Tab-separated table of C-alpha atoms in Angstrom:
chain	number	residue	atom	x	y	z
A	1	MET	CA	0.063	0.127	0.009
A	2	PRO	CA	1.540	3.348	-1.001
A	3	GLN	CA	2.280	5.780	1.891
A	4	PRO	CA	0.079	8.993	2.121
A	5	THR	CA	1.816	12.240	1.217
A	6	ILE	CA	2.651	14.599	4.087
A	7	ARG	CA	0.762	17.826	3.568
A	8	ILE	CA	2.628	21.124	4.281
A	9	PRO	CA	0.658	23.757	6.211
A	10	GLY	CA	-0.114	26.903	4.424
A	11	ILE	CA	0.394	25.390	0.804
A	12	GLU	CA	-2.926	25.735	-1.134
A	13	PRO	CA	-3.849	25.176	-4.937
A	14	LEU	CA	-2.746	27.776	-7.200
A	15	ASP	CA	-5.286	29.514	-9.485
A	16	LEU	CA	-3.426	29.178	-12.895
A	17	SER	CA	-4.950	30.364	-16.001
A	18	ASP	CA	-2.621	28.431	-18.255
A	19	ARG	CA	-1.161	25.339	-16.627
A	20	ARG	CA	1.107	24.789	-19.647
A	21	GLN	CA	2.865	28.046	-18.550
A	22	SER	CA	2.803	27.144	-14.917
A	23	ILE	CA	6.636	27.360	-14.155
A	24	ALA	CA	6.958	31.165	-13.567
A	25	PRO	CA	3.836	31.587	-11.344
A	26	LEU	CA	4.952	28.375	-9.317
A	27	HIS	CA	8.555	29.592	-8.818
A	28	SER	CA	7.442	32.901	-7.549
A	29	PHE	CA	4.868	31.373	-5.202
A	30	LEU	CA	7.142	28.998	-3.652
A	31	ARG	CA	9.953	31.438	-3.396
A	32	GLU	CA	7.770	33.887	-1.588
A	33	CYS	CA	6.707	30.991	0.698
A	34	ILE	CA	10.366	30.505	1.579
A	35	LEU	CA	10.982	34.201	2.043
A	36	ASP	CA	7.893	34.613	4.319
A	37	GLY	CA	8.382	31.767	6.434
A	38	ARG	CA	5.534	29.604	5.392
A	39	LEU	CA	8.015	27.108	4.486
A	40	PRO	CA	10.558	27.431	7.227
A	41	PRO	CA	14.269	26.282	7.100
A	42	GLY	CA	14.509	22.540	7.189
A	43	THR	CA	11.076	21.897	5.651
A	44	THR	CA	11.196	18.785	3.427
A	45	LEU	CA	9.871	19.526	-0.047
A	46	SER	CA	8.376	16.461	-1.628
A	47	GLN	CA	7.567	16.687	-5.340
A	48	VAL	CA	4.596	14.396	-4.926
A	49	ALA	CA	3.049	16.402	-1.968
A	50	LEU	CA	3.679	19.891	-3.412
A	51	ALA	CA	2.309	18.925	-6.828
A	52	GLU	CA	-1.032	17.470	-4.998
A	53	GLN	CA	-1.320	20.503	-2.748
A	54	LEU	CA	-0.801	22.979	-5.530
A	55	GLY	CA	-2.895	21.191	-8.028
A	56	VAL	CA	-0.167	20.949	-10.796
A	57	SER	CA	1.883	18.082	-12.248
A	58	ARG	CA	5.169	16.900	-10.843
A	59	THR	CA	7.057	18.294	-13.885
A	60	PRO	CA	6.868	21.936	-13.206
A	61	VAL	CA	7.481	21.334	-9.441
A	62	ARG	CA	10.575	19.479	-10.251
A	63	GLU	CA	11.872	22.131	-12.547
A	64	VAL	CA	10.856	25.035	-9.824
A	65	LEU	CA	12.827	23.194	-7.186
A	66	ARG	CA	15.866	22.868	-9.362
A	67	MET	CA	15.545	26.676	-9.901
A	68	LEU	CA	15.318	27.432	-6.223
A	69	GLN	CA	18.316	25.048	-5.447
A	70	GLU	CA	20.374	27.345	-8.019
A	71	GLU	CA	19.297	30.334	-6.041
A	72	GLY	CA	20.348	28.878	-2.807
A	73	PHE	CA	16.939	28.592	-1.237
A	74	VAL	CA	16.663	24.889	-1.214
A	75	ASP	CA	19.289	22.055	-0.705
A	76	SER	CA	19.229	18.456	-1.928
A	77	GLN	CA	19.201	15.785	0.518
A	78	PRO	CA	20.856	12.320	0.262
A	79	ASN	CA	17.461	10.642	-0.483
A	80	GLN	CA	17.223	13.066	-3.568
A	81	ARG	CA	14.452	15.081	-1.866
A	82	MET	CA	14.778	18.719	-1.314
A	83	ARG	CA	14.566	20.820	1.852
A	84	VAL	CA	14.342	24.503	2.505
A	85	ALA	CA	18.072	25.630	3.193
A	86	GLY	CA	18.916	26.381	6.836
A	87	PHE	CA	20.667	29.138	8.447
A	88	ASP	CA	24.219	29.287	6.870
A	89	PRO	CA	26.276	31.885	8.677
A	90	THR	CA	29.075	31.764	6.045
A	91	GLU	CA	26.591	32.579	3.296
A	92	LEU	CA	25.038	35.442	5.470
A	93	ASP	CA	28.354	36.952	5.968
A	94	SER	CA	29.330	36.694	2.283
A	95	ASP	CA	26.070	38.232	1.101
A	96	TYR	CA	26.124	41.119	3.530
A	97	ALA	CA	29.695	41.862	2.672
A	98	THR	CA	28.675	41.925	-0.920
A	99	ARG	CA	25.709	44.182	-0.255
A	100	ILE	CA	27.745	46.587	1.748
A	101	LEU	CA	30.077	47.032	-1.339
A	102	LEU	CA	27.454	46.945	-4.027
A	103	GLU	CA	24.728	48.995	-2.309
A	104	THR	CA	27.220	51.774	-1.340
A	105	LEU	CA	28.377	51.814	-4.934
A	106	ALA	CA	24.709	52.100	-6.204
A	107	LEU	CA	24.119	54.703	-3.631
A	108	THR	CA	27.079	56.972	-4.932
A	109	MET	CA	25.406	56.465	-8.409
A	110	THR	CA	21.944	57.650	-7.191
A	111	ILE	CA	22.514	60.446	-4.759
A	112	ASP	CA	23.241	63.285	-7.287
A	113	GLY	CA	19.973	62.611	-9.062
A	114	PHE	CA	17.949	62.204	-5.669
A	115	GLY	CA	15.374	64.953	-6.322
A	116	ALA	CA	12.102	66.105	-4.551
A	117	ARG	CA	10.006	63.225	-5.759
A	118	GLN	CA	12.594	60.641	-4.478
A	119	ARG	CA	12.776	62.398	-1.149
A	120	ARG	CA	9.022	62.496	-0.719
A	121	GLU	CA	8.861	58.714	-1.635
A	122	ALA	CA	11.738	57.809	0.637
A	123	LYS	CA	10.255	59.824	3.682
A	124	SER	CA	6.836	57.973	3.037
A	125	LEU	CA	8.623	54.624	2.968
A	126	VAL	CA	10.297	55.452	6.352
A	127	THR	CA	6.980	56.498	7.883
A	128	GLY	CA	5.345	53.294	6.485
A	129	MET	CA	8.021	51.039	8.265
A	130	ARG	CA	7.376	52.727	11.535
A	131	ARG	CA	3.631	52.354	11.154
A	132	ALA	CA	3.960	48.625	10.127
A	133	ALA	CA	6.360	48.119	13.061
A	134	ARG	CA	3.682	49.535	15.487
A	135	ALA	CA	1.009	47.526	13.954
A	136	LYS	CA	3.135	44.337	13.895
A	137	ASP	CA	2.538	44.046	10.307
A	138	THR	CA	5.666	42.231	9.097
A	139	ALA	CA	4.608	42.025	5.438
A	140	ALA	CA	3.930	45.675	5.109
A	141	TRP	CA	7.321	46.399	6.967
A	142	PHE	CA	9.207	44.196	4.426
A	143	THR	CA	7.541	45.785	1.472
A	144	ALA	CA	8.462	49.305	2.617
A	145	HIS	CA	11.907	48.300	3.648
A	146	GLY	CA	12.803	46.770	0.334
A	147	GLU	CA	11.389	49.598	-1.512
A	148	PHE	CA	13.450	51.967	0.644
A	149	HIS	CA	16.662	50.250	-0.168
A	150	ARG	CA	15.930	49.968	-3.840
A	151	LEU	CA	15.280	53.657	-3.965
A	152	LEU	CA	18.718	54.382	-2.529
A	153	GLY	CA	20.167	52.443	-5.470
A	154	ALA	CA	17.731	53.422	-8.131
A	155	GLY	CA	20.482	55.397	-10.082
A	156	ALA	CA	22.504	52.343	-10.825
A	157	ALA	CA	22.418	50.359	-14.137
A	158	GLU	CA	19.890	47.399	-14.313
A	159	PRO	CA	22.617	44.595	-14.144
A	160	LEU	CA	23.754	45.955	-10.761
A	161	LYS	CA	20.195	46.406	-9.620
A	162	ARG	CA	19.343	42.665	-10.445
A	163	GLN	CA	22.400	41.650	-8.331
A	164	LEU	CA	21.054	43.828	-5.439
A	165	ARG	CA	17.678	42.378	-5.688
A	166	SER	CA	18.891	38.954	-5.391
A	167	LEU	CA	20.999	39.612	-2.480
A	168	SER	CA	18.236	41.689	-0.751
A	169	ASP	CA	15.831	38.731	-1.121
A	170	ARG	CA	18.474	36.073	0.384
A	171	SER	CA	19.085	38.641	3.151
A	172	ALA	CA	15.464	39.077	3.746
A	173	ARG	CA	14.938	35.415	4.417
A	174	TYR	CA	17.471	35.453	7.253
A	175	ILE	CA	15.979	38.648	8.688
A	176	ARG	CA	12.546	36.932	8.739
A	177	ILE	CA	13.965	34.051	10.577
A	178	THR	CA	15.343	36.419	13.276
A	179	GLN	CA	12.084	38.369	13.433
A	180	ARG	CA	10.050	35.242	14.272
A	181	SER	CA	12.402	34.709	17.231
A	182	ALA	CA	12.351	38.321	18.603
A	183	PRO	CA	9.363	40.238	16.781
A	184	GLU	CA	9.156	42.959	19.254
A	185	SER	CA	12.874	44.232	19.258
A	186	TRP	CA	13.543	43.969	15.586
A	187	PRO	CA	12.480	47.330	14.033
A	188	ALA	CA	14.085	49.592	16.758
A	189	MET	CA	17.400	49.602	15.044
A	190	GLY	CA	15.984	50.572	11.688
A	191	ASP	CA	13.831	53.204	13.159
A	192	VAL	CA	17.037	55.212	13.935
A	193	GLU	CA	19.306	54.130	11.059
A	194	HIS	CA	17.032	54.527	7.982
A	195	PRO	CA	16.227	58.253	8.790
A	196	ALA	CA	19.905	58.801	9.395
A	197	ILE	CA	20.778	57.385	5.915
A	198	LEU	CA	18.103	59.440	4.353
A	199	ASP	CA	19.191	62.740	6.106
A	200	ALA	CA	22.551	62.350	4.643
A	201	VAL	CA	21.213	61.527	1.013
A	202	ILE	CA	18.964	64.661	1.233
A	203	ALA	CA	22.068	66.756	2.462
A	204	GLY	CA	24.024	65.533	-0.612
A	205	ASP	CA	26.714	64.251	1.692
A	206	LYS	CA	27.969	61.284	-0.191
A	207	ASP	CA	30.648	60.150	2.349
A	208	ARG	CA	28.274	60.414	5.307
A	209	ALA	CA	25.461	58.543	3.413
A	210	VAL	CA	27.759	55.815	2.216
A	211	SER	CA	29.131	55.384	5.848
A	212	GLN	CA	25.478	55.361	7.463
A	213	LEU	CA	24.376	52.622	4.894
A	214	ALA	CA	27.482	50.481	5.287
A	215	HIS	CA	27.126	50.508	9.091
A	216	HIS	CA	23.532	49.932	8.808
A	217	LEU	CA	24.082	46.753	6.838
A	218	GLN	CA	26.788	45.759	8.994
A	219	GLY	CA	24.772	46.135	12.111
A	220	THR	CA	21.951	43.894	10.658
A	221	ALA	CA	24.380	41.163	9.614
A	222	LEU	CA	26.089	41.165	13.127
A	223	ARG	CA	22.772	41.177	14.740
A	224	VAL	CA	21.486	38.105	12.900
A	225	LEU	CA	24.752	36.217	13.342
A	226	HIS	CA	24.689	36.929	16.967
A	227	ASP	CA	21.090	35.622	17.334
A	228	HIS	CA	21.644	32.447	15.433
A	229	ALA	CA	25.383	31.664	15.137
A	230	PRO	CA	27.021	33.347	18.237
A	231	HIS	CA	30.287	31.215	17.847
A	232	TYR	CA	30.694	32.264	14.203
A	233	THR	CA	33.459	35.041	13.700
A	234	PRO	CA	32.564	37.196	10.656
A	235	VAL	CA	35.253	37.478	8.109
A	236	ALA	CA	33.783	39.085	4.944
A	237	VAL	CA	31.743	41.790	6.653
A	238	PRO	CA	34.753	43.317	8.410
A	239	GLN	CA	36.651	43.328	5.154
A	240	ALA	CA	33.899	45.057	3.242
A	241	MET	CA	33.767	47.650	5.929
A	242	ALA	CA	37.574	48.224	5.626
A	243	LEU	CA	37.206	48.755	2.022
A	244	VAL	CA	34.432	51.207	2.450
A	245	ARG	CA	36.354	53.158	4.950
A	246	ALA	CA	39.451	53.133	2.755
A	247	GLY	CA	37.495	54.597	-0.074
A	248	SER	CA	35.794	57.325	1.786
């Protein structure tokens, strides 16, 4: 007798208008489930169970899991099943070091063109983060937070912005892991640091803006590492900070 498939909580059938073109929406959905915690680290991902729950065939599920593995969101297990990737301090250290270098570069390419419209939008996003934090609306906070950081690098070329989006998504997964363990305390640091970055940008003070942004990213990385890998000694983040200081 075949064994029953194990259902994963929070996964419901997708409403797909064209099931022949299911890979893109399926990838987007499962990626978001990993990012927002519906599929927490360590969750085993059975092709059979996912296909059954999502109402699709196993072929697109298999392809999407392969894509998510290439992005670093899932790992392959010895039994050939996939699981949501766990906390990897080395990856986080490397990702944040890369963000420090690339986001500060993108900021230097943005600040001279940061006009009245961008200032209004950035101030609105900072306000939105504060309101979302008070309301304990994690989804709204992450939306505003991601848009704020993207706005700081909006003047960069599209290839650089694509790299930053990918790094930001991977970083967000780690932040959400930390938020679930300490939801009350997480927004406090950003309440101070995001306005300080914005003040420097509005003043046109490139060196101060770069320094504020780099220290903000460093602080986030060190806090997540302290919470989840207290015995890990960061290597890449301090080196990235040294490069930023040397260039300022």
